[in-house]
Structures are given as C-alpha cells and as structure tokens.
Amino acid sequence: MNELLKVDIDEFKVRFAGEVVLPEDADYDEVRQVWNAMIDRKPALIARCTSPEDVVQAIEFGRTKNLLISIRGGGHNIAGNAVCDDGLMIDLSPMKRVEVDLSTSRASVEPGCTLGEFDKVVQAHGLATPTGINSTTGVAGLTLGGGFGWLSRKYGMTIDNLLSAEVVTADGRQLHASESENADLFWGLRGGGGNFGVITRFEFQLHPVGPNVLSGLIVFPFDQARPVISQFARFTETMPEELNVWMVTRKAPPLPFLPEESHGKEMVALALCYAGDPEEGEKLIEPLRGFGTVIGEHIGVQPYTAWQRAFDPLLSKGARNYWKSHNFSQVSDGVIEAIIEYAARLPSPQCEIFIGTIGGQTAKVAPEAMAYSSRDANYVMNVHGRWESAAEDEHCIAWARDFFAKSQPFASSGAYINFLTQEETDRIAFAYGAAWNRLVGLKNKYDPTNLFRMNQNIKPV
C-alpha cells in the first residue's frame, strides 16, 4: 500500500462512521475470514458498516479510488465472493437489526443478519419466512440468490416472500425497490445476486410457523440405498406442501441415536420437517419408516429454531469446501444410480450428496416473474465436498466433478447460483436461463462499469 493510499484511508476514516480494519490491525485476519477455508484473500482495507450512510461512503471511496469491491453479509457463500484481494471489503455483518410489525406480519431485516439471528426474533412471535437450513448462513446472500429450505414447499422461495428492499447503487443512490417502485430493480434483486447494488434492508412477509414443529432424521443402511432413494423420489412427488423431506447420503457421524457399529460407515438419511399439526404430520411420515430397515431415528416435536440449527455441526466454519450442483424436475433412476456409485466412494468422512426437495409453492410462480426462473426445479442436488487439508484438494475435487458429470444428463434447466463455485463462470448464463438478457439490460442500467463484480457476475455489455 503506497503512502498516497494511506492518506486516502485517513481521509476516508474521517467521513466513515463505522470501523476501518487494516492488514496491520490485530483483528484483520479474523474479520477477513469466511466460511470456506479454501478462500484466503487479503483485502487492502475492510469497511465495517453500521448504517446505509456508511455503505454510501464505502462505495464512493471504492469507486473513486478504482478499488475492487467485495460485499460481505454472512460470509457463507461457497465461492468466497465476500472477500477480495488488494481491494475494499465492505463488511455488512455489524448491521443486524430485525424489526417485526405484527399488524402486517412483516419483518425488516438488515443485511448482516444470519438465519439464526433472524429466526430468533421472528419465532418469538410464532412467525417465520422460508430461508435455508443452516443457522450461520447470511440472510442477504441467501435471499439474493433465491433461497429455499424446509418451509419453501408451503410458503415459496425466500425471494417469493421479499416485499421490498433498500438498495445503494453503484453511483451512491439510495433506492427503494418493490413491485410499485423501481420495479425493474426489484425484479432483478430476486435471484440476481449482488449484481445491482448493496442491500441495506430487506422486508419479508412472515407466516405462522411453530414455534414447535415435527422434525428430525430417519437413517437407513447404505446397502438399502436403491430402494430407499427410489421410494423417497416417489413419495416426495405427491406429499402435501406442509411436509418436506430431504435425502442425504454420507458417512454416519457419531450421533447418539445411531448404533456405534454404524459410525463412520455410509448411510442414507431422510431429513424431514412438517409445518403443521404434529399429530397429522406423524400420520404422514409413517410410510417413510417402511422404506427399509431403520438403523436409527430421531423424530420429535422441537422448536423450529432448534431444527434450523440441527446441521450446524456438520457445516461449521474452517473446513475446505467444494460444491457441484444440479436442478432436477424429477429424481430418475439414472440419478439414483449415479448417487449410489459415488456415495460408495466418498473421498472424505465429511463429503455428502444431498437432494433438497422444493416444488409445491415454489413451482407456482411464473418463471418470468423475477430473476430466479428455475420454477421447474422440484429438487436441487448438491454434491458437498468437504475436507480438512490442502493435500486432499485434488482427490476430493475430482470426485465432485466426476459425479457432477455423471449425473448431468438427468438434470433439468437452470442452476442455483448460491451453489456455484468461483470457477463456474461458464454456468452463470445457463443458471439464469431465459432471464439472462433482461438481467444484462439491468446491469447496463444500474452498474454499467461492473463495480459490483465479486459475485456470480452478470457482465454489462
């Protein structure tokens, strides 16, 4: 960093009300660190924002000094776009305010919130909106890419419940985006990632959920994977929207409800959540137990917030992660055979293949209604490579890529951009499908110089 830039930073600090973190500061390494340990980038400075005005000042500084800008919300994105090398990292994580309007069942959420922080506030009123399945995920990144989880079959994608947003654009304007104001921008924010500006506030529709829900896991031995996954595929095609069942195959962690002899061995688990009367839910899930020989089960009525944290230990910060993902309209025999083949040779104890079931309300929105257009995706499959040391990189990445290629012939159109890794720039246009040309037009209008390019980038023409 040259002397002129140091002077510039001192001037910036005078105007900026938040905290500026520099490489020589004691907390620099902690603040720049993101969820995926494969990402190790070092920004020239980090602007930790506390208000929309801080965001305006940070964007102006980055733009006028011609710095590469990255935007951090929860820092959970697989591609690590929250942090850049030698540029300006705008850190929104201090902005965590959540306000609930009970008269309208709406929540106002700042961009630094994690799902867990958001859920804690709204669940105090027995309310929720569909988000993801890991409480440490950031609300902002999840929402801008689409967002889906346990409640999506009943209440839609996260973006289907986004009512408005406050946005700071590349030229420093603060805009309100909704169906009635800057409607073109609002269309693009719902699935277009961080391409069009920095969101300083989200407004969500809330729904009555819980606060206790029927949820948990049913675990089967891997030698029964074929009948279990086949029956899962058929069952999920006709189950009611209040019920959601996901499939995951991996090596069994040492969970207390699993027999010790199964620990560390491949298994197939069905994870479920019922957003309705638990007694009715028990009747609906009973057939799942007949899919095979159950080796362990942990099903019960528990707080929705607890179920949202259930997978946190398997998704903790600090491991090396590499993902590959497909959308599917149905789980065909070809997909099932590919899953069984590759789950039989997991390269690390932490690697897994999961199928998230969506459909239901998510499929009832017109593909052209917003930037996320993959409304024929009833299932999203993620090949989750996860391991501890750099020495394992080549082997684990090759496994994920090979499985991705093997299952590709059975995939439907589009892709979920939140699951794309940093190398998959060739899949961005494919992910957006028919929405692509309109998104490029919006990029030309709101960010013609591509100031916001640390994302699944839509390049202006």
Tab-separated table of C-alpha atoms in Angstrom:
chain	number	residue	atom	x	y	z
A	1	MET	CA	0.000	0.000	0.000
A	2	ASN	CA	1.595	3.288	-1.063
A	3	GLU	CA	1.766	6.477	1.015
A	4	LEU	CA	-0.938	8.201	-1.051
A	5	LEU	CA	-3.380	5.396	-0.323
A	6	LYS	CA	-2.616	5.655	3.401
A	7	VAL	CA	-3.507	9.328	3.249
A	8	ASP	CA	-6.692	8.460	1.369
A	9	ILE	CA	-7.639	5.930	4.047
A	10	ASP	CA	-7.103	8.501	6.792
A	11	GLU	CA	-9.442	10.879	4.944
A	12	PHE	CA	-11.982	8.071	4.483
A	13	LYS	CA	-11.915	7.322	8.209
A	14	VAL	CA	-12.959	10.892	8.944
A	15	ARG	CA	-16.135	10.529	6.839
A	16	PHE	CA	-16.896	6.895	7.712
A	17	ALA	CA	-18.761	6.270	10.978
A	18	GLY	CA	-18.064	2.528	11.097
A	19	GLU	CA	-14.811	0.728	11.795
A	20	VAL	CA	-11.975	0.525	9.260
A	21	VAL	CA	-9.807	-2.581	9.615
A	22	LEU	CA	-6.340	-2.654	8.009
A	23	PRO	CA	-3.839	-5.508	7.487
A	24	GLU	CA	-1.745	-4.353	10.448
A	25	ASP	CA	-4.730	-4.482	12.852
A	26	ALA	CA	-4.958	-7.326	15.360
A	27	ASP	CA	-8.429	-8.415	14.256
A	28	TYR	CA	-7.728	-8.229	10.492
A	29	ASP	CA	-7.341	-11.985	9.946
A	30	GLU	CA	-10.456	-12.750	11.935
A	31	VAL	CA	-12.599	-10.183	10.090
A	32	ARG	CA	-11.439	-11.213	6.597
A	33	GLN	CA	-12.023	-14.916	7.227
A	34	VAL	CA	-15.046	-16.518	5.572
A	35	TRP	CA	-16.782	-19.872	5.962
A	36	ASN	CA	-14.920	-21.780	3.224
A	37	ALA	CA	-11.299	-22.334	4.306
A	38	MET	CA	-10.228	-22.674	0.653
A	39	ILE	CA	-10.698	-18.903	0.381
A	40	ASP	CA	-7.698	-16.970	1.722
A	41	ARG	CA	-7.836	-13.464	0.268
A	42	LYS	CA	-6.396	-10.289	1.748
A	43	PRO	CA	-8.209	-7.020	1.124
A	44	ALA	CA	-6.320	-3.734	1.359
A	45	LEU	CA	-8.912	-2.490	3.833
A	46	ILE	CA	-12.196	-3.592	5.372
A	47	ALA	CA	-15.014	-1.095	5.953
A	48	ARG	CA	-17.323	-2.420	8.669
A	49	CYS	CA	-20.622	-0.618	8.098
A	50	THR	CA	-23.195	0.296	10.728
A	51	SER	CA	-25.720	2.204	8.576
A	52	PRO	CA	-26.808	2.826	4.966
A	53	GLU	CA	-24.809	6.053	5.079
A	54	ASP	CA	-21.674	4.032	5.851
A	55	VAL	CA	-22.414	1.886	2.795
A	56	VAL	CA	-22.736	5.009	0.619
A	57	GLN	CA	-19.393	6.323	1.884
A	58	ALA	CA	-17.671	2.970	1.338
A	59	ILE	CA	-18.978	2.585	-2.206
A	60	GLU	CA	-17.945	6.151	-3.059
A	61	PHE	CA	-14.445	5.515	-1.727
A	62	GLY	CA	-14.075	2.258	-3.638
A	63	ARG	CA	-15.417	3.771	-6.854
A	64	THR	CA	-13.328	6.959	-6.802
A	65	LYS	CA	-10.128	5.074	-5.884
A	66	ASN	CA	-10.820	2.411	-8.519
A	67	LEU	CA	-10.666	-0.409	-5.989
A	68	LEU	CA	-12.002	-3.902	-6.434
A	69	ILE	CA	-15.023	-4.135	-4.105
A	70	SER	CA	-16.419	-7.207	-2.352
A	71	ILE	CA	-19.533	-7.288	-0.179
A	72	ARG	CA	-19.741	-9.412	2.951
A	73	GLY	CA	-23.019	-10.330	4.603
A	74	GLY	CA	-22.745	-13.646	6.439
A	75	GLY	CA	-19.574	-14.729	4.593
A	76	HIS	CA	-21.035	-18.198	3.997
A	77	ASN	CA	-21.057	-18.307	0.177
A	78	ILE	CA	-19.141	-21.284	-1.243
A	79	ALA	CA	-17.358	-19.142	-3.856
A	80	GLY	CA	-15.961	-16.792	-1.210
A	81	ASN	CA	-17.083	-13.671	-3.064
A	82	ALA	CA	-17.381	-11.806	0.244
A	83	VAL	CA	-13.640	-11.129	0.322
A	84	CYS	CA	-11.259	-9.793	-2.349
A	85	ASP	CA	-7.503	-9.465	-2.758
A	86	ASP	CA	-5.967	-5.978	-2.532
A	87	GLY	CA	-9.305	-4.183	-2.709
A	88	LEU	CA	-12.088	-2.925	-0.442
A	89	MET	CA	-14.191	-5.379	1.511
A	90	ILE	CA	-17.477	-3.771	2.553
A	91	ASP	CA	-18.467	-5.721	5.666
A	92	LEU	CA	-22.169	-5.549	6.491
A	93	SER	CA	-22.024	-8.067	9.341
A	94	PRO	CA	-22.366	-5.397	12.091
A	95	MET	CA	-25.807	-4.469	10.659
A	96	LYS	CA	-28.062	-6.981	12.416
A	97	ARG	CA	-31.275	-5.155	13.314
A	98	VAL	CA	-34.538	-7.118	12.914
A	99	GLU	CA	-37.895	-5.416	13.466
A	100	VAL	CA	-41.283	-7.151	13.354
A	101	ASP	CA	-44.599	-5.470	12.507
A	102	LEU	CA	-47.219	-7.782	13.982
A	103	SER	CA	-50.084	-5.829	12.398
A	104	THR	CA	-48.888	-6.773	8.912
A	105	SER	CA	-46.819	-9.889	9.721
A	106	ARG	CA	-43.763	-8.317	8.141
A	107	ALA	CA	-40.121	-8.168	9.180
A	108	SER	CA	-37.486	-5.563	8.394
A	109	VAL	CA	-34.040	-7.180	8.334
A	110	GLU	CA	-30.583	-5.662	7.976
A	111	PRO	CA	-28.028	-7.435	5.737
A	112	GLY	CA	-25.619	-8.614	8.443
A	113	CYS	CA	-28.152	-10.997	9.981
A	114	THR	CA	-27.689	-14.737	9.909
A	115	LEU	CA	-30.667	-17.056	9.599
A	116	GLY	CA	-30.336	-17.931	13.277
A	117	GLU	CA	-30.431	-14.288	14.356
A	118	PHE	CA	-33.442	-13.604	12.145
A	119	ASP	CA	-35.320	-16.744	13.269
A	120	LYS	CA	-34.746	-15.977	16.951
A	121	VAL	CA	-36.550	-12.633	16.681
A	122	VAL	CA	-39.492	-13.667	14.489
A	123	GLN	CA	-40.042	-17.033	16.190
A	124	ALA	CA	-40.636	-15.189	19.452
A	125	HIS	CA	-43.944	-14.293	17.787
A	126	GLY	CA	-44.521	-17.726	16.213
A	127	LEU	CA	-43.624	-16.383	12.771
A	128	ALA	CA	-41.097	-17.286	10.066
A	129	THR	CA	-40.296	-16.889	6.411
A	130	PRO	CA	-38.712	-19.579	4.216
A	131	THR	CA	-34.915	-19.422	4.396
A	132	GLY	CA	-32.171	-22.059	4.401
A	133	ILE	CA	-31.196	-24.987	6.633
A	134	ASN	CA	-28.062	-23.725	8.387
A	135	SER	CA	-28.391	-21.034	11.045
A	136	THR	CA	-24.989	-19.451	10.311
A	137	THR	CA	-25.909	-18.655	6.689
A	138	GLY	CA	-26.363	-14.957	5.941
A	139	VAL	CA	-29.875	-13.733	5.131
A	140	ALA	CA	-28.617	-11.351	2.435
A	141	GLY	CA	-26.664	-13.714	0.196
A	142	LEU	CA	-29.212	-16.488	0.560
A	143	THR	CA	-32.064	-14.158	-0.423
A	144	LEU	CA	-30.365	-12.541	-3.405
A	145	GLY	CA	-29.664	-15.961	-4.936
A	146	GLY	CA	-33.194	-17.277	-4.390
A	147	GLY	CA	-33.291	-19.043	-1.038
A	148	PHE	CA	-35.029	-22.292	-0.145
A	149	GLY	CA	-35.389	-24.555	2.861
A	150	TRP	CA	-37.817	-26.528	4.990
A	151	LEU	CA	-40.730	-24.096	4.569
A	152	SER	CA	-40.409	-23.500	0.833
A	153	ARG	CA	-42.922	-26.100	-0.325
A	154	LYS	CA	-45.609	-24.390	1.757
A	155	TYR	CA	-44.560	-20.739	1.510
A	156	GLY	CA	-42.290	-20.484	-1.546
A	157	MET	CA	-38.709	-19.352	-2.088
A	158	THR	CA	-37.192	-16.684	0.146
A	159	ILE	CA	-37.492	-14.214	-2.746
A	160	ASP	CA	-41.179	-15.067	-3.151
A	161	ASN	CA	-41.594	-13.548	0.321
A	162	LEU	CA	-39.436	-10.473	-0.273
A	163	LEU	CA	-41.718	-7.428	-0.326
A	164	SER	CA	-39.179	-4.632	-0.728
A	165	ALA	CA	-35.527	-3.732	-0.328
A	166	GLU	CA	-33.429	-0.642	0.326
A	167	VAL	CA	-30.542	-0.550	-2.153
A	168	VAL	CA	-27.396	1.531	-2.542
A	169	THR	CA	-26.445	1.545	-6.219
A	170	ALA	CA	-23.006	1.847	-7.818
A	171	ASP	CA	-23.403	5.624	-8.195
A	172	GLY	CA	-24.251	6.021	-4.489
A	173	ARG	CA	-28.016	6.498	-4.771
A	174	GLN	CA	-30.261	5.026	-2.085
A	175	LEU	CA	-33.295	3.470	-3.768
A	176	HIS	CA	-36.401	1.721	-2.519
A	177	ALA	CA	-37.242	-1.301	-4.661
A	178	SER	CA	-40.629	-3.028	-4.651
A	179	GLU	CA	-43.356	-4.083	-7.058
A	180	SER	CA	-44.520	-0.458	-7.207
A	181	GLU	CA	-41.215	1.448	-7.007
A	182	ASN	CA	-38.141	0.730	-9.138
A	183	ALA	CA	-39.926	-2.452	-10.120
A	184	ASP	CA	-37.281	-3.421	-12.674
A	185	LEU	CA	-34.584	-3.352	-9.986
A	186	PHE	CA	-36.827	-5.343	-7.635
A	187	TRP	CA	-37.283	-7.954	-10.368
A	188	GLY	CA	-33.509	-8.287	-10.697
A	189	LEU	CA	-32.759	-8.419	-6.968
A	190	ARG	CA	-34.944	-11.517	-6.601
A	191	GLY	CA	-32.368	-14.006	-7.800
A	192	GLY	CA	-29.822	-11.732	-9.489
A	193	GLY	CA	-27.291	-11.925	-6.675
A	194	GLY	CA	-25.286	-8.865	-5.674
A	195	ASN	CA	-25.011	-7.542	-9.212
A	196	PHE	CA	-27.124	-4.402	-8.939
A	197	GLY	CA	-26.262	-2.802	-5.622
A	198	VAL	CA	-25.794	-3.294	-1.890
A	199	ILE	CA	-28.950	-4.090	0.068
A	200	THR	CA	-29.177	-2.284	3.402
A	201	ARG	CA	-32.629	-3.546	4.391
A	202	PHE	CA	-34.907	-6.412	3.393
A	203	GLU	CA	-38.646	-6.520	4.057
A	204	PHE	CA	-40.151	-10.012	4.282
A	205	GLN	CA	-43.632	-11.435	4.561
A	206	LEU	CA	-43.932	-13.643	7.645
A	207	HIS	CA	-46.117	-16.702	8.174
A	208	PRO	CA	-47.350	-18.577	11.256
A	209	VAL	CA	-44.852	-21.383	11.954
A	210	GLY	CA	-44.419	-23.405	15.120
A	211	PRO	CA	-42.777	-22.315	17.299
A	212	ASN	CA	-42.606	-26.123	17.659
A	213	VAL	CA	-42.506	-28.370	14.587
A	214	LEU	CA	-42.335	-32.095	13.927
A	215	SER	CA	-38.875	-32.710	12.510
A	216	GLY	CA	-35.857	-34.994	12.557
A	217	LEU	CA	-33.978	-37.822	10.862
A	218	ILE	CA	-34.642	-41.411	9.822
A	219	VAL	CA	-31.457	-43.345	8.965
A	220	PHE	CA	-31.074	-46.452	6.778
A	221	PRO	CA	-28.058	-48.650	5.952
A	222	PHE	CA	-26.301	-47.874	2.696
A	223	ASP	CA	-26.873	-51.347	1.271
A	224	GLN	CA	-30.557	-50.345	1.036
A	225	ALA	CA	-29.825	-47.073	-0.749
A	226	ARG	CA	-31.514	-48.026	-4.021
A	227	PRO	CA	-34.981	-48.869	-2.607
A	228	VAL	CA	-34.826	-46.070	-0.029
A	229	ILE	CA	-33.932	-43.331	-2.538
A	230	SER	CA	-36.381	-44.702	-5.137
A	231	GLN	CA	-39.230	-44.601	-2.631
A	232	PHE	CA	-38.122	-41.165	-1.447
A	233	ALA	CA	-38.372	-39.966	-5.062
A	234	ARG	CA	-41.909	-41.283	-5.489
A	235	PHE	CA	-43.112	-40.175	-2.043
A	236	THR	CA	-41.941	-36.585	-2.474
A	237	GLU	CA	-43.794	-36.194	-5.767
A	238	THR	CA	-47.189	-36.418	-4.027
A	239	MET	CA	-46.644	-35.367	-0.388
A	240	PRO	CA	-48.593	-32.323	0.897
A	241	GLU	CA	-46.948	-28.919	0.814
A	242	GLU	CA	-46.738	-28.705	4.610
A	243	LEU	CA	-44.311	-31.641	4.579
A	244	ASN	CA	-40.740	-31.503	3.341
A	245	VAL	CA	-38.379	-34.482	3.133
A	246	TRP	CA	-34.757	-34.270	2.002
A	247	MET	CA	-32.317	-37.099	1.300
A	248	VAL	CA	-28.662	-37.161	2.293
A	249	THR	CA	-26.083	-39.896	1.899
A	250	ARG	CA	-22.732	-39.697	3.684
A	251	LYS	CA	-20.651	-41.488	6.293
A	252	ALA	CA	-22.602	-41.617	9.535
A	253	PRO	CA	-21.387	-39.154	12.170
A	254	PRO	CA	-21.285	-40.408	15.780
A	255	LEU	CA	-24.845	-39.375	16.576
A	256	PRO	CA	-26.141	-40.741	19.882
A	257	PHE	CA	-29.245	-42.338	18.323
A	258	LEU	CA	-27.177	-44.399	15.857
A	259	PRO	CA	-25.622	-47.735	16.860
A	260	GLU	CA	-21.880	-47.449	17.383
A	261	GLU	CA	-21.134	-50.016	14.671
A	262	SER	CA	-22.691	-47.688	12.064
A	263	HIS	CA	-20.457	-44.724	12.923
A	264	GLY	CA	-18.147	-43.842	10.046
A	265	LYS	CA	-19.991	-46.093	7.590
A	266	GLU	CA	-22.024	-44.948	4.588
A	267	MET	CA	-25.711	-44.415	5.268
A	268	VAL	CA	-28.838	-42.865	3.756
A	269	ALA	CA	-30.841	-40.429	5.872
A	270	LEU	CA	-34.209	-38.801	5.317
A	271	ALA	CA	-34.466	-35.392	6.980
A	272	LEU	CA	-37.963	-34.031	7.429
A	273	CYS	CA	-39.943	-31.083	8.702
A	274	TYR	CA	-43.731	-30.739	8.923
A	275	ALA	CA	-45.088	-27.186	9.105
A	276	GLY	CA	-48.483	-28.103	10.501
A	277	ASP	CA	-50.209	-30.032	13.270
A	278	PRO	CA	-47.635	-32.553	14.600
A	279	GLU	CA	-50.249	-35.299	15.050
A	280	GLU	CA	-51.209	-35.048	11.394
A	281	GLY	CA	-47.533	-34.954	10.488
A	282	GLU	CA	-46.882	-38.214	12.332
A	283	LYS	CA	-49.502	-39.964	10.199
A	284	LEU	CA	-47.970	-38.577	7.012
A	285	ILE	CA	-44.391	-39.611	7.786
A	286	GLU	CA	-45.197	-43.137	8.964
A	287	PRO	CA	-44.688	-44.621	5.442
A	288	LEU	CA	-41.084	-43.338	5.439
A	289	ARG	CA	-40.161	-45.861	8.095
A	290	GLY	CA	-41.140	-48.659	5.747
A	291	PHE	CA	-38.654	-47.653	3.049
A	292	GLY	CA	-36.066	-50.019	4.553
A	293	THR	CA	-34.562	-51.263	7.804
A	294	VAL	CA	-34.280	-48.250	10.082
A	295	ILE	CA	-30.979	-48.258	11.978
A	296	GLY	CA	-31.685	-45.046	13.846
A	297	GLU	CA	-34.360	-42.412	14.218
A	298	HIS	CA	-34.556	-39.054	15.939
A	299	ILE	CA	-38.016	-37.626	15.227
A	300	GLY	CA	-39.959	-35.392	17.554
A	301	VAL	CA	-41.616	-32.076	18.201
A	302	GLN	CA	-38.968	-29.441	18.820
A	303	PRO	CA	-38.566	-25.680	18.379
A	304	TYR	CA	-38.250	-24.644	14.744
A	305	THR	CA	-35.160	-22.662	15.747
A	306	ALA	CA	-33.554	-25.855	17.087
A	307	TRP	CA	-34.233	-27.729	13.841
A	308	GLN	CA	-32.691	-24.831	11.917
A	309	ARG	CA	-29.507	-25.381	13.942
A	310	ALA	CA	-29.508	-29.178	13.690
A	311	PHE	CA	-26.997	-29.351	10.822
A	312	ASP	CA	-24.703	-26.575	12.053
A	313	PRO	CA	-22.116	-29.026	13.470
A	314	LEU	CA	-21.726	-30.633	10.027
A	315	LEU	CA	-21.354	-27.223	8.354
A	316	SER	CA	-19.048	-25.441	10.767
A	317	LYS	CA	-16.595	-22.775	9.654
A	318	GLY	CA	-12.989	-23.667	8.846
A	319	ALA	CA	-13.138	-26.748	6.607
A	320	ARG	CA	-12.231	-26.797	2.927
A	321	ASN	CA	-15.380	-26.935	0.773
A	322	TYR	CA	-16.106	-27.549	-2.894
A	323	TRP	CA	-19.627	-27.940	-4.298
A	324	LYS	CA	-21.244	-29.013	-7.556
A	325	SER	CA	-24.985	-28.761	-8.093
A	326	HIS	CA	-27.818	-29.684	-10.458
A	327	ASN	CA	-31.522	-28.930	-10.638
A	328	PHE	CA	-33.911	-31.826	-11.290
A	329	SER	CA	-37.580	-31.855	-12.186
A	330	GLN	CA	-37.664	-35.478	-11.017
A	331	VAL	CA	-35.274	-37.924	-9.376
A	332	SER	CA	-34.877	-40.510	-12.131
A	333	ASP	CA	-33.341	-43.968	-11.967
A	334	GLY	CA	-30.236	-42.607	-13.697
A	335	VAL	CA	-29.711	-40.030	-10.953
A	336	ILE	CA	-30.196	-42.663	-8.263
A	337	GLU	CA	-27.627	-44.999	-9.821
A	338	ALA	CA	-25.102	-42.158	-10.040
A	339	ILE	CA	-25.694	-41.226	-6.391
A	340	ILE	CA	-25.173	-44.802	-5.238
A	341	GLU	CA	-21.992	-45.204	-7.299
A	342	TYR	CA	-20.330	-42.067	-5.962
A	343	ALA	CA	-21.637	-42.247	-2.397
A	344	ALA	CA	-19.980	-45.660	-2.191
A	345	ARG	CA	-16.585	-43.984	-2.602
A	346	LEU	CA	-16.764	-40.768	-0.621
A	347	PRO	CA	-13.259	-39.251	-0.580
A	348	SER	CA	-13.607	-37.775	2.929
A	349	PRO	CA	-15.702	-38.563	6.013
A	350	GLN	CA	-17.349	-35.138	5.669
A	351	CYS	CA	-18.347	-35.383	1.989
A	352	GLU	CA	-22.007	-35.877	1.212
A	353	ILE	CA	-24.617	-35.822	-1.528
A	354	PHE	CA	-27.972	-34.323	-0.675
A	355	ILE	CA	-31.208	-33.751	-2.535
A	356	GLY	CA	-33.256	-30.809	-1.304
A	357	THR	CA	-36.945	-31.109	-2.185
A	358	ILE	CA	-38.720	-27.931	-3.223
A	359	GLY	CA	-41.672	-27.834	-5.638
A	360	GLY	CA	-45.030	-27.033	-4.052
A	361	GLN	CA	-45.459	-23.265	-3.873
A	362	THR	CA	-42.046	-22.638	-5.449
A	363	ALA	CA	-43.376	-24.086	-8.717
A	364	LYS	CA	-46.477	-21.897	-8.777
A	365	VAL	CA	-44.677	-18.651	-9.581
A	366	ALA	CA	-44.268	-17.754	-13.254
A	367	PRO	CA	-40.655	-18.234	-14.451
A	368	GLU	CA	-40.565	-14.681	-15.797
A	369	ALA	CA	-41.877	-13.099	-12.564
A	370	MET	CA	-38.379	-12.479	-11.191
A	371	ALA	CA	-34.717	-13.124	-11.969
A	372	TYR	CA	-34.830	-16.625	-10.447
A	373	SER	CA	-36.547	-18.548	-13.232
A	374	SER	CA	-35.964	-22.246	-12.397
A	375	ARG	CA	-39.547	-22.930	-11.414
A	376	ASP	CA	-39.427	-26.437	-12.892
A	377	ALA	CA	-36.788	-27.422	-10.303
A	378	ASN	CA	-38.597	-29.725	-7.890
A	379	TYR	CA	-35.271	-30.894	-6.477
A	380	VAL	CA	-31.868	-29.258	-6.014
A	381	MET	CA	-28.955	-31.654	-5.613
A	382	ASN	CA	-25.724	-30.529	-4.015
A	383	VAL	CA	-22.516	-32.546	-4.166
A	384	HIS	CA	-20.910	-31.276	-0.996
A	385	GLY	CA	-17.195	-31.920	-0.943
A	386	ARG	CA	-15.747	-31.095	2.474
A	387	TRP	CA	-12.369	-31.983	3.981
A	388	GLU	CA	-9.638	-30.665	6.270
A	389	SER	CA	-6.261	-30.371	4.500
A	390	ALA	CA	-4.976	-28.907	1.230
A	391	ALA	CA	-3.340	-32.270	0.487
A	392	GLU	CA	-6.838	-33.684	-0.088
A	393	ASP	CA	-7.914	-30.981	-2.556
A	394	GLU	CA	-7.176	-32.774	-5.816
A	395	HIS	CA	-8.799	-36.079	-4.835
A	396	CYS	CA	-11.942	-34.561	-3.336
A	397	ILE	CA	-12.491	-32.020	-6.126
A	398	ALA	CA	-12.061	-34.715	-8.780
A	399	TRP	CA	-14.686	-36.866	-7.049
A	400	ALA	CA	-17.199	-33.988	-7.025
A	401	ARG	CA	-16.559	-33.094	-10.658
A	402	ASP	CA	-16.826	-36.686	-11.835
A	403	PHE	CA	-20.144	-37.168	-10.065
A	404	PHE	CA	-21.421	-33.859	-11.454
A	405	ALA	CA	-20.612	-35.059	-14.989
A	406	LYS	CA	-22.176	-38.479	-14.400
A	407	SER	CA	-25.463	-37.000	-13.178
A	408	GLN	CA	-25.652	-34.116	-15.670
A	409	PRO	CA	-27.653	-35.990	-18.373
A	410	PHE	CA	-30.597	-36.266	-15.960
A	411	ALA	CA	-30.646	-32.614	-14.839
A	412	SER	CA	-33.279	-30.035	-15.749
A	413	SER	CA	-32.671	-26.470	-16.896
A	414	GLY	CA	-31.012	-23.765	-14.850
A	415	ALA	CA	-28.883	-23.951	-11.716
A	416	TYR	CA	-28.990	-22.497	-8.226
A	417	ILE	CA	-26.432	-19.683	-8.227
A	418	ASN	CA	-25.819	-19.856	-4.475
A	419	PHE	CA	-24.289	-23.302	-5.017
A	420	LEU	CA	-21.949	-22.279	-7.866
A	421	THR	CA	-18.236	-22.255	-7.063
A	422	GLN	CA	-15.866	-19.455	-8.084
A	423	GLU	CA	-14.688	-21.378	-11.174
A	424	GLU	CA	-18.157	-21.878	-12.690
A	425	THR	CA	-18.414	-18.619	-14.613
A	426	ASP	CA	-19.419	-20.618	-17.685
A	427	ARG	CA	-22.631	-21.730	-15.918
A	428	ILE	CA	-23.940	-18.308	-14.862
A	429	ALA	CA	-25.899	-17.589	-18.046
A	430	PHE	CA	-27.175	-21.190	-18.001
A	431	ALA	CA	-28.296	-20.748	-14.400
A	432	TYR	CA	-30.433	-17.745	-15.297
A	433	GLY	CA	-31.839	-19.203	-18.499
A	434	ALA	CA	-34.492	-17.041	-20.173
A	435	ALA	CA	-33.913	-14.227	-17.652
A	436	TRP	CA	-30.339	-13.638	-18.830
A	437	ASN	CA	-30.849	-10.924	-21.470
A	438	ARG	CA	-33.091	-8.901	-19.194
A	439	LEU	CA	-30.527	-9.183	-16.399
A	440	VAL	CA	-27.778	-7.874	-18.695
A	441	GLY	CA	-30.024	-4.928	-19.505
A	442	LEU	CA	-30.473	-4.190	-15.811
A	443	LYS	CA	-26.731	-4.420	-15.253
A	444	ASN	CA	-26.208	-1.873	-18.028
A	445	LYS	CA	-28.661	0.452	-16.285
A	446	TYR	CA	-27.646	0.108	-12.630
A	447	ASP	CA	-23.963	-0.884	-12.773
A	448	PRO	CA	-22.591	-0.134	-16.252
A	449	THR	CA	-18.950	-0.157	-15.085
A	450	ASN	CA	-19.349	-3.517	-13.281
A	451	LEU	CA	-18.302	-2.038	-9.946
A	452	PHE	CA	-20.045	-4.970	-8.262
A	453	ARG	CA	-18.286	-7.907	-9.872
A	454	MET	CA	-17.269	-10.057	-6.903
A	455	ASN	CA	-20.370	-12.221	-7.373
A	456	GLN	CA	-21.823	-14.660	-9.898
A	457	ASN	CA	-21.219	-11.864	-12.329
A	458	ILE	CA	-23.599	-10.549	-14.944
A	459	LYS	CA	-21.273	-8.514	-17.111
A	460	PRO	CA	-22.626	-5.327	-18.685
A	461	VAL	CA	-22.481	-5.017	-22.435
